[in-house]
Short mmCIF file of C-alpha atoms and ligand atoms in Angstrom, two decimals:
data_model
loop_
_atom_site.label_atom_id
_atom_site.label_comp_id
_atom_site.label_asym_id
_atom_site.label_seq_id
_atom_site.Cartn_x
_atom_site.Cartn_y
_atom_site.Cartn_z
CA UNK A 3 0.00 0.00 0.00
CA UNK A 4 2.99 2.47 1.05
CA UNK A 5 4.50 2.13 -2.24
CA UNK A 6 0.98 3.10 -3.79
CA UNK A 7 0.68 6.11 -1.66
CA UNK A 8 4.77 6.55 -2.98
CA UNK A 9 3.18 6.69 -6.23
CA UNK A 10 0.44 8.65 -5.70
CA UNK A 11 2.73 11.72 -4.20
CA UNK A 12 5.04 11.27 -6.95
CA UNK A 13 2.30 11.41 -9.23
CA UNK A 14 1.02 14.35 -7.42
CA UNK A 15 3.72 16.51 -8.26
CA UNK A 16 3.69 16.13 -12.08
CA UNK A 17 3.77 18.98 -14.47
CA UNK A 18 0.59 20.50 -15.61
CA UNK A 19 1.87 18.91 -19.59
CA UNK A 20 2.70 15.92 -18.23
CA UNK A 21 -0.51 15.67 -16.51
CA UNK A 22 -2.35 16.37 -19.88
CA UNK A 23 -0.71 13.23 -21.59
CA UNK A 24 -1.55 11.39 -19.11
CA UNK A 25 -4.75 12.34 -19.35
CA UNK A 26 -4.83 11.81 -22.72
CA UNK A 27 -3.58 8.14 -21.47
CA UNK A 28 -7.00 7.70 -20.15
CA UNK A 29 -9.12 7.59 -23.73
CA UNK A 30 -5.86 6.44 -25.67
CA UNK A 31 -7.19 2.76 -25.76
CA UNK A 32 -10.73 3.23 -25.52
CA UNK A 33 -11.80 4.92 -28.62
CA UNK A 34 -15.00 7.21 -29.03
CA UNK A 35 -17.71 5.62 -31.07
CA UNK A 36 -21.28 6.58 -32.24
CA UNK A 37 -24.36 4.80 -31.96
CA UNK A 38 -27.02 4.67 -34.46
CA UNK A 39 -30.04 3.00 -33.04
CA UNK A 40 -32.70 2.06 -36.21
CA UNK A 41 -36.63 1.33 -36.29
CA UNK A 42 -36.16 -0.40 -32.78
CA UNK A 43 -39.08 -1.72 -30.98
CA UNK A 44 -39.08 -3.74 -27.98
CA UNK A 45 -42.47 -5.47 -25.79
CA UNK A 46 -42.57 -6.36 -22.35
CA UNK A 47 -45.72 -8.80 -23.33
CA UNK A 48 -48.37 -7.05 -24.41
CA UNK A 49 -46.44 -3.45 -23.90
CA UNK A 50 -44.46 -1.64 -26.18
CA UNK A 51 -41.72 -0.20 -24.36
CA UNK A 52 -40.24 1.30 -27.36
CA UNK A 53 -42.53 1.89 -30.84
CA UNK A 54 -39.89 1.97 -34.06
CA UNK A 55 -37.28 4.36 -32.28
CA UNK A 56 -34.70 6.13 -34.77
CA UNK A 57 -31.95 7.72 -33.44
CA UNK A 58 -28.28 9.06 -33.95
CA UNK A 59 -25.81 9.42 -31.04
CA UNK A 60 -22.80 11.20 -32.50
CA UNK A 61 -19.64 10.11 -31.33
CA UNK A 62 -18.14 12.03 -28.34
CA UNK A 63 -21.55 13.78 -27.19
CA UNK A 64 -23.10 14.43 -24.40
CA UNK A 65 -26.63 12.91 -24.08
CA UNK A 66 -29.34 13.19 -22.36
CA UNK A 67 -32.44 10.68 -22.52
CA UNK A 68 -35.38 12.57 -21.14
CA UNK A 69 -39.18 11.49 -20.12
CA UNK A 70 -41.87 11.16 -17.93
CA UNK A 71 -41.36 7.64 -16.14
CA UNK A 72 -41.92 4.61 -17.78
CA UNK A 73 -41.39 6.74 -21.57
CA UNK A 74 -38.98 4.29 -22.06
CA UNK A 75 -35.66 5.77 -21.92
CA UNK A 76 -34.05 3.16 -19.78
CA UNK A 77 -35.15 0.40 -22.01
CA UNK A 78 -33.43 2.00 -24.55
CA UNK A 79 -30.27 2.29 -22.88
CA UNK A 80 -30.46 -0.94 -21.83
CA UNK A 81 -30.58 -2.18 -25.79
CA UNK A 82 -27.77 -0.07 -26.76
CA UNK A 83 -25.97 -1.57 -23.99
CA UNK A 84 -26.89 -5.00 -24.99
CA UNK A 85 -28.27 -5.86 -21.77
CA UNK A 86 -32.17 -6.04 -23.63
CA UNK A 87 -32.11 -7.29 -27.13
CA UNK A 88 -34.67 -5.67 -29.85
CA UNK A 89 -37.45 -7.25 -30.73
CA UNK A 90 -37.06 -5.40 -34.51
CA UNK A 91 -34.36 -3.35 -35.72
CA UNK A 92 -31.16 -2.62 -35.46
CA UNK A 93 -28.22 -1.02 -33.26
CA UNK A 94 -24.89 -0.20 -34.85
CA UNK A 95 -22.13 0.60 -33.22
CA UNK A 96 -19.24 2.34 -34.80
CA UNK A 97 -21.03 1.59 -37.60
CA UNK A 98 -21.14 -2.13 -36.90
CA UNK A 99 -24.36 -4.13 -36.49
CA UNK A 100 -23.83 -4.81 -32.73
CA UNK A 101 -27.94 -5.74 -32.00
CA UNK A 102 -27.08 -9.22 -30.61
CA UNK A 103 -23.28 -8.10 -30.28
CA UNK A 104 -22.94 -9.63 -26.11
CA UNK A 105 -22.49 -6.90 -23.30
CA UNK A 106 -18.74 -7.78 -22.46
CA UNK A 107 -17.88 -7.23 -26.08
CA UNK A 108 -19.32 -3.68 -26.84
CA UNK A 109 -16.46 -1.73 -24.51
CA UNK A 110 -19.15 0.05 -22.77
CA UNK A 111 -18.80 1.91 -18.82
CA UNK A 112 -22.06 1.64 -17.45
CA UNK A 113 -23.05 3.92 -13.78
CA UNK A 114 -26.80 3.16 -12.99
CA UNK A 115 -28.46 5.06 -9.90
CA UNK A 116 -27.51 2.72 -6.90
CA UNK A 117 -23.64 3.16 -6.44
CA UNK A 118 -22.46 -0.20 -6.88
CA UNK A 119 -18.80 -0.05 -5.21
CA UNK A 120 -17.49 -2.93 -3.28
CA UNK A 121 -17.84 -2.15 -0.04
CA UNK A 122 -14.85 -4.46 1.33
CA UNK A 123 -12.85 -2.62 -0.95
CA UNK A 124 -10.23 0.79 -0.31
CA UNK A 125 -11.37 3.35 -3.54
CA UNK A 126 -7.91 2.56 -5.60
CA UNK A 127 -8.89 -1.23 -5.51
CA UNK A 128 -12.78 -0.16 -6.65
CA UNK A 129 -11.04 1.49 -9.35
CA UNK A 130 -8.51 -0.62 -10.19
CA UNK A 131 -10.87 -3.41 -10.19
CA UNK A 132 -12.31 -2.20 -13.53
CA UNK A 133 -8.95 -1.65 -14.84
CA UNK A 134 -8.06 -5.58 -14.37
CA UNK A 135 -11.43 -7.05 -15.62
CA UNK A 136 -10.26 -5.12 -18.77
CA UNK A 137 -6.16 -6.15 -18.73
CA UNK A 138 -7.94 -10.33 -18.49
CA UNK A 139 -10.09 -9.33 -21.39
CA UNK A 140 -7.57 -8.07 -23.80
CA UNK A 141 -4.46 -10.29 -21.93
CA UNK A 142 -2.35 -7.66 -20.78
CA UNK A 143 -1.06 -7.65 -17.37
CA UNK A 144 0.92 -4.13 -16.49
CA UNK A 145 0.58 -3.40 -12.38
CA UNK A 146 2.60 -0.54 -12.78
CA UNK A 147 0.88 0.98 -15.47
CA UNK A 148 -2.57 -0.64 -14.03
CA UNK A 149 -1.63 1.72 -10.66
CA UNK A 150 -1.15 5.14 -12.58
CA UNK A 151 -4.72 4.53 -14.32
CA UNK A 152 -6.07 4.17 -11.36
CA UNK A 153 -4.83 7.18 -9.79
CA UNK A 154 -4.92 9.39 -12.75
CA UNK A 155 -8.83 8.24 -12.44
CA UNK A 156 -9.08 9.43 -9.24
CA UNK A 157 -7.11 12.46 -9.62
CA UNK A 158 -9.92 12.81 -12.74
CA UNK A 159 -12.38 12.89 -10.45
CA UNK A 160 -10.33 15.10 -7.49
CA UNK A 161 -10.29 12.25 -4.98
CA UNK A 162 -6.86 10.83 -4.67
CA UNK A 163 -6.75 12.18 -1.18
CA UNK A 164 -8.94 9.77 -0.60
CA UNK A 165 -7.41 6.44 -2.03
CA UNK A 166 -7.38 4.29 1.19
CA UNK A 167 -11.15 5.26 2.46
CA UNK A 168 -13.90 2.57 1.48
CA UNK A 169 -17.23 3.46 -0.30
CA UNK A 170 -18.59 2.83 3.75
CA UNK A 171 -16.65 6.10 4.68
CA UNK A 172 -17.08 8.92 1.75
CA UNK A 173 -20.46 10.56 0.91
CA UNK A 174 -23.10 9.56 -1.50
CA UNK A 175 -21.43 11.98 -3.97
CA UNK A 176 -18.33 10.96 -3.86
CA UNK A 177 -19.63 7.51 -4.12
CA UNK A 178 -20.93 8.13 -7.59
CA UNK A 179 -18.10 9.99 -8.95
CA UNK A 180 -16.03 6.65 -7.92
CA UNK A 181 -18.48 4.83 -9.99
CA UNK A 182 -17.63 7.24 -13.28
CA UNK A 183 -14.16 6.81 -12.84
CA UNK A 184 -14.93 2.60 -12.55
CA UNK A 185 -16.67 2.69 -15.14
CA UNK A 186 -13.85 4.77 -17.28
CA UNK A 187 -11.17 2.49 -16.19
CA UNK A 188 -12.33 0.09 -18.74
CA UNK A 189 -11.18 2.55 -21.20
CA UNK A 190 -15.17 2.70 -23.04
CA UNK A 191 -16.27 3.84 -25.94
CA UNK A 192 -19.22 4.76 -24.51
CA UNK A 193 -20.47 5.69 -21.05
CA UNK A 194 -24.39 4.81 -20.79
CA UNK A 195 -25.61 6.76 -16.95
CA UNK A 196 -29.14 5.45 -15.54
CA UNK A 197 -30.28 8.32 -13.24
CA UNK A 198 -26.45 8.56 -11.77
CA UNK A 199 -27.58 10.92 -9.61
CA UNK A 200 -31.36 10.01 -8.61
CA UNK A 201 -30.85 8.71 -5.30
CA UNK A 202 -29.10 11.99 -4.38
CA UNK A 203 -30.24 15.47 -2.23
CA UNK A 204 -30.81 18.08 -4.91
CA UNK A 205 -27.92 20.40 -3.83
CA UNK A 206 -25.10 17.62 -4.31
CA UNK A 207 -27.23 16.62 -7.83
CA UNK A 208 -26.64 20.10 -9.05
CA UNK A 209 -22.55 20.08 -7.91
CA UNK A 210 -22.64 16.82 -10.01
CA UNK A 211 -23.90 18.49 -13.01
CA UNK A 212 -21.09 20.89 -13.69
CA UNK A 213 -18.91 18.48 -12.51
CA UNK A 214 -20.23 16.04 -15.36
CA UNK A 215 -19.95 18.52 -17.77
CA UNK A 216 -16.28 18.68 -16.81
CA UNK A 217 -15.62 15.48 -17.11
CA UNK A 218 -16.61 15.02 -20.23
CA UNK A 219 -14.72 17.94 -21.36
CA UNK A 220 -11.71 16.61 -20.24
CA UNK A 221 -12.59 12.31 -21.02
CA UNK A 222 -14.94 13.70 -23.86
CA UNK A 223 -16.37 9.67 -24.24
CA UNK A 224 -19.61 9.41 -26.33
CA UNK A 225 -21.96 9.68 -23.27
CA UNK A 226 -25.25 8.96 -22.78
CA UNK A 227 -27.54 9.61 -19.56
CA UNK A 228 -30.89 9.20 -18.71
CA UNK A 229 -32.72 11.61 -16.32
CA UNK A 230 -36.11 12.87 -15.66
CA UNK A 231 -35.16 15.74 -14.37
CA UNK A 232 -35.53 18.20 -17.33
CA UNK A 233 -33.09 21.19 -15.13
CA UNK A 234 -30.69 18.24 -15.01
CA UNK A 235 -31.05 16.95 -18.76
CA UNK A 236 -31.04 21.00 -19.62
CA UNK A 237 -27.74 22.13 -17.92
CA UNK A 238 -25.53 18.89 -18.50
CA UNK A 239 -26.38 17.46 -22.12
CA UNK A 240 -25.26 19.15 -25.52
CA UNK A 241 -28.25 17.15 -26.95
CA UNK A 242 -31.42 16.15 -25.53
CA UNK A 243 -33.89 13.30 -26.49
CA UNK A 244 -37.63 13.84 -25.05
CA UNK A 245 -39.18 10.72 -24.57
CA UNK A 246 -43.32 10.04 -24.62
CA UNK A 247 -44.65 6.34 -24.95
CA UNK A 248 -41.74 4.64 -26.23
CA UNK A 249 -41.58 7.05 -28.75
CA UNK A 250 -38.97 10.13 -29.78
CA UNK A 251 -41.07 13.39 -29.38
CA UNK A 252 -37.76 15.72 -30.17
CA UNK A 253 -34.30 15.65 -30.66
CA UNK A 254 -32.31 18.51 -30.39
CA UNK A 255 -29.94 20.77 -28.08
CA UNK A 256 -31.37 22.56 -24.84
CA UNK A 257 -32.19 25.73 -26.64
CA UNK A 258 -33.96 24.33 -29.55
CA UNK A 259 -36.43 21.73 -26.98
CA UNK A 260 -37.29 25.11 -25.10
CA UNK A 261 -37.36 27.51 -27.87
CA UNK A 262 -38.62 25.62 -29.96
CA UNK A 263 -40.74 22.51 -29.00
CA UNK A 264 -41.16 20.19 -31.69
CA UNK A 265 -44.62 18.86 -30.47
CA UNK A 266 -47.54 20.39 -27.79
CA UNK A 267 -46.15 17.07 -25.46
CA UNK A 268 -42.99 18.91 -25.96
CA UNK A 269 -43.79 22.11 -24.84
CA UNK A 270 -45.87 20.78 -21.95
CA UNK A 271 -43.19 18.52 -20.75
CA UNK A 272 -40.11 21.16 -21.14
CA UNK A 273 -40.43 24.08 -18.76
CA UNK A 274 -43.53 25.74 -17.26
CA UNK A 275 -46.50 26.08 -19.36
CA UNK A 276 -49.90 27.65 -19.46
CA UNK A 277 -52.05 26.13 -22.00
CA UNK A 278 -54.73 29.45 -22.80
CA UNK A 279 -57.79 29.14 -23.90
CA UNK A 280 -58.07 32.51 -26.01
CA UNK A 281 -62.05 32.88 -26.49
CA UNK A 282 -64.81 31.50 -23.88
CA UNK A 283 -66.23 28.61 -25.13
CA UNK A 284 -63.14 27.77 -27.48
CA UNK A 285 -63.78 24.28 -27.03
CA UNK A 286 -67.11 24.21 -28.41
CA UNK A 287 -66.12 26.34 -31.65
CA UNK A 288 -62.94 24.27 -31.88
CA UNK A 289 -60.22 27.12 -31.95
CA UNK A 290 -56.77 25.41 -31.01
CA UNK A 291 -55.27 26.92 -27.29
CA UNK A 292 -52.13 28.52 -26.76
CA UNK A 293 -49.47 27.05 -25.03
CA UNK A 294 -47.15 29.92 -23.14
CA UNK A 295 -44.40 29.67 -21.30
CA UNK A 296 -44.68 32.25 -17.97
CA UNK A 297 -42.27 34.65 -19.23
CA UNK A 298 -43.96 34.77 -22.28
CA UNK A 299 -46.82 36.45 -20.75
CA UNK A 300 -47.03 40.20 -21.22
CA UNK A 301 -47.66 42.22 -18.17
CA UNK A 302 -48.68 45.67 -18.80
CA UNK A 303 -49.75 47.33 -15.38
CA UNK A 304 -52.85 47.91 -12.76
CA UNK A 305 -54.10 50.70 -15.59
CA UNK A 306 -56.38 49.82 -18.30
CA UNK A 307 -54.72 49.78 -21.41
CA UNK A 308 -55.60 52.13 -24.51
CA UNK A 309 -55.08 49.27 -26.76
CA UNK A 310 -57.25 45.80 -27.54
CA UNK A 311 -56.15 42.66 -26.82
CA UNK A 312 -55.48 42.88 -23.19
CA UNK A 313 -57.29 40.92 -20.14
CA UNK A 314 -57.40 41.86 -16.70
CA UNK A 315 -56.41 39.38 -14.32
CA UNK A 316 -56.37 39.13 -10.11
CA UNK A 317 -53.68 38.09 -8.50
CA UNK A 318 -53.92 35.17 -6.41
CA UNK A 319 -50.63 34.47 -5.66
CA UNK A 320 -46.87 35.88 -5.64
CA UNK A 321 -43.86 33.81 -4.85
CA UNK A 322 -40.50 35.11 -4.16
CA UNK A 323 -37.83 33.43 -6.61
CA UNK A 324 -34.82 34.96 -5.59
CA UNK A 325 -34.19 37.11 -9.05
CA UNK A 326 -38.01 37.05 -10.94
CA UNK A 327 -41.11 36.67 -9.17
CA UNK A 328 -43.43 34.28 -10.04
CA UNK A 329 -47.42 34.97 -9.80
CA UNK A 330 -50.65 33.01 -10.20
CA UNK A 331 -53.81 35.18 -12.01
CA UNK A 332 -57.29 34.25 -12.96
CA UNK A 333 -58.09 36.23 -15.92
CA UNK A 334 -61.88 37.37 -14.89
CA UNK A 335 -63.37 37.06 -18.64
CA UNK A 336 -62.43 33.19 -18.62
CA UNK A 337 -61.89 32.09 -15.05
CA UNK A 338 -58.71 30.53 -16.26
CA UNK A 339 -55.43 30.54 -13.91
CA UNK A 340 -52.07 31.57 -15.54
CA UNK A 341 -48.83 31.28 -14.20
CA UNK A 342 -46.75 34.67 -14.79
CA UNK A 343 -43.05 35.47 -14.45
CA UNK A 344 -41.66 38.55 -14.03
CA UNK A 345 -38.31 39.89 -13.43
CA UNK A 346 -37.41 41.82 -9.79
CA UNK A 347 -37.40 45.42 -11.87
CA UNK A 348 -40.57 45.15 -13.67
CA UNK A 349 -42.30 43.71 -10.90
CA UNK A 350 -40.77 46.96 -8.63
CA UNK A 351 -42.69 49.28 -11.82
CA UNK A 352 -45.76 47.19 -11.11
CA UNK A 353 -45.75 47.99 -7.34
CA UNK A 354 -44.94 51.63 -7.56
CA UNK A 355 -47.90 52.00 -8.96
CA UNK A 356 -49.83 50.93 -6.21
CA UNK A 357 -48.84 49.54 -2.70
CA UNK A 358 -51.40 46.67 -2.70
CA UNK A 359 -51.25 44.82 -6.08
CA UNK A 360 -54.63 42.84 -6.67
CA UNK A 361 -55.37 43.26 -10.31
CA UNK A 362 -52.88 42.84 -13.79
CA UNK A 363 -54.17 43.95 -17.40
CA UNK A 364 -52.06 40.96 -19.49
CA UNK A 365 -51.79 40.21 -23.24
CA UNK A 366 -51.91 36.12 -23.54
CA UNK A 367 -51.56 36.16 -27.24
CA UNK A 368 -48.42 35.42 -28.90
CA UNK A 369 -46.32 35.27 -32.53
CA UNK A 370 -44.90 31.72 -32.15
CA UNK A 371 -47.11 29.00 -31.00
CA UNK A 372 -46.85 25.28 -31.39
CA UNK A 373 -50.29 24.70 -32.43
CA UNK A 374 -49.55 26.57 -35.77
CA UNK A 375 -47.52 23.76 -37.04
CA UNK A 376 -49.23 21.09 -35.35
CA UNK A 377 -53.08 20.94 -34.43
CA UNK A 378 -53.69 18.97 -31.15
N1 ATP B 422 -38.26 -6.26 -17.72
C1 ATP B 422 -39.46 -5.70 -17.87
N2 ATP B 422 -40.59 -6.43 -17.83
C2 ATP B 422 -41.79 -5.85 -18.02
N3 ATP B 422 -41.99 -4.54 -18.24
C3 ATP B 422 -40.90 -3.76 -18.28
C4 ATP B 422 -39.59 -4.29 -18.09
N4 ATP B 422 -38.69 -3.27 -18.19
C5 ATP B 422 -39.43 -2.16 -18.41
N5 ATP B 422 -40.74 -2.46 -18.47
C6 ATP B 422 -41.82 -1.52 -18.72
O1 ATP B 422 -41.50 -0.77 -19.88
C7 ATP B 422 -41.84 0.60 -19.70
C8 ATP B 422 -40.62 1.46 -19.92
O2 ATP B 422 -39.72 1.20 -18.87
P1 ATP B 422 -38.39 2.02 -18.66
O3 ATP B 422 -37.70 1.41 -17.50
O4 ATP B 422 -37.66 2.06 -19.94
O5 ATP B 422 -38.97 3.46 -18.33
P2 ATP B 422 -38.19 4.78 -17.90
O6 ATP B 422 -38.52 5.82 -18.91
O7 ATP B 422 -36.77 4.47 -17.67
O8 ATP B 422 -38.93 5.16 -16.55
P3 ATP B 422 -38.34 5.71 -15.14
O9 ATP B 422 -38.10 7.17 -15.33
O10 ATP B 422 -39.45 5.43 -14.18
O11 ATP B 422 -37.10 4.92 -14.83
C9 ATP B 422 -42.44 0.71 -18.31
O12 ATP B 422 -43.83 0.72 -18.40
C10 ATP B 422 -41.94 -0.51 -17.60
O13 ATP B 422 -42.87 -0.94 -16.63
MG1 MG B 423 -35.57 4.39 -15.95
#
């Protein structure tokens, strides 16, 4: 153990360029691949888990599988990890069919929700355990060069000070990022996360994200991560897939899902949304609502407004949001509740107008709307 610790501090005290090959030394073997998953369904008896799925995973992105639970999305990266076989169509891998290709052959680092370290085990040997499943795969057998991997890992994921604790001893955190640097001692081609950081408290989930994003910046692995936490899915992923019934609502990066939702489910599902109805009775006369994010809402004032096209709305709730405040109306013509956002300054112009704010005139019409391309 001393002379791993030996290691460790010599390690420690390489050069910033040396520390980049080495770094480097961590994808050298394990190339990055894409995945091309084609017309795949799969059934759980009588239910279709996924209905004729299409989709491209470009090689050395960051993806994020999103839906409400049971869309599907860890089926799906359970077939591209081979650990569910299609019941139609195909998944290539590097361009190779790889649809019954078995799990131990596809060179894939897998970190599902549930840390799985070995308890009985210091960190370095949880790590370094991945690193010799892979040397008696290929037939290679290098300690030396098996112990630098392992703490280069765990200088990846800034826990070398921490070699000689067990999983028993460090924090639920900590215990996943051990798990993503397991999982990248096999060198993958891909990394497929299931909810890596579900069972976590929301303040160490969003440390997690950035530090995700790092890592892939620095190991930049084709990865692939489900979530169903759309905040989570929004500030880690370069590309997110919305998931609805086993089926691919939208592809595309955070900006585009939010800016630009593909589909009403879409637009529902991403962000908060008011769905308006624009005319009493619009039902009956069959005049497609609006969908509206909060922002999107205009807010003009407490005065009527010399122009058409406005409502007035009371006020039946404000909420303090740190930078915006958020407010619930009911616009009096329809009895309809609409969630409004509004930033700290305009919401100061609204209240210097009057000390006690009970009534908004607000414009719920707007330019873009999904239900101009697609009629629900
Ligand atoms: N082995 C199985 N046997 C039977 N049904 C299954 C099996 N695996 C998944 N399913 C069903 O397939 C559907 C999709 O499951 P999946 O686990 O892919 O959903 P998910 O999107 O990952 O949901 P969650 O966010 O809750 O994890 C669900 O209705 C689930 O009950
Ligand atoms: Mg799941």
């Amino acid at each position: 153990m001393f002379q791993h610790l030996t290691q460790c501090r010599v390690l420690g005290s390489l050069s910033y360029s040396w520390r980049r090959r080495e770094s480097l030394l961590i994808t050298k073997r394990g190339r990055q691949m894409g995945i091309l998953v084609e017309n795949v369904s799969k059934n759980f008896g009588a239910f279709r888990a996924l209905d004729h799925v299409n989709l491209e995973i470009k090689s050395g992105s960051l993806v994020a599988l999103l839906g409400p639970s049971g869309s599907g999305k860890s089926t799906l990266l359970r077939v591209m990890g081979g650990l569910e076989v299609p019941d139609t169509g195909t998944v290539w891998l590097g361009g190779k069919d790889a649809t019954y290709q078995p799990v131990q052959e596809r060179n894939m680092g897998f970190v599902f929700q549930n840390y799985a370290l070995f308890p009985h085990m210091p960190l370095y040997q949880n790590v370094d355990f991945g690193i010799k499943i892979y040397e008696e795969m290929h037939g290679i057998s290098d300690p030396e060069q098996r112990w630098k991997r392992a703490y280069s890992l765990l200088r990846l994921i800034e826990m070398e000070h921490l070699s000689d604790r067990y999983p028993g001893q460090i924090s639920g955190g900590q215990k996943q990022r051990v798990a993503l640097a397991r999982a990248l001692a096999v060198e993958p081609r891909v990394l497929l996360l299931d909810e890596p950081f579900g069972a976590l408290d929301p303040n160490i989930r969003k440390d997690l994200r950035g530090w995700l994003r790092t890592l892939h910046e620095k190991v930049p692995v084709t990865t692939v991560f489900v979530t169903h936490d759309q905040q989570e899915a929004m500030e880690v992923a370069n590309e997110i897939v919305i998931f609805n019934e086993g089926r691919i609502e939208q592809v595309g990066t955070p900006k585009d899902v939010y800016d630009n939702p593909a589909t009403p489910f879409v637009k529902q599902f991403i962000g908060s949304t008011n769905r308006v109805k624009q005319t009493p009775g619009s039902e009956i006369e069959n005049i497609p609502d609006t969908f509206l994010r909060p922002h999107e809402v205009k807010v003009l004032g407490i005065e009527p407004p010399n122009q058409s096209g406005y409502q007035r709305s009371r006020i039946t709730d404000i909420c303090f949001g740190g930078s915006f405040i958020k407010m619930k109306c009911q616009i009096l013509d329809t009895g309809h509740d609409i969630r409004i956002v509004v930033s700290r300054a305009k919401y100061r112009t609204l209240q210097a107008e009057q000390s006690k704010l009970e009534y908004l005139w607000i414009d719920t019409t707007q330019e873009k709307s999904v239900e101009r391309i697609y009629s629900i």
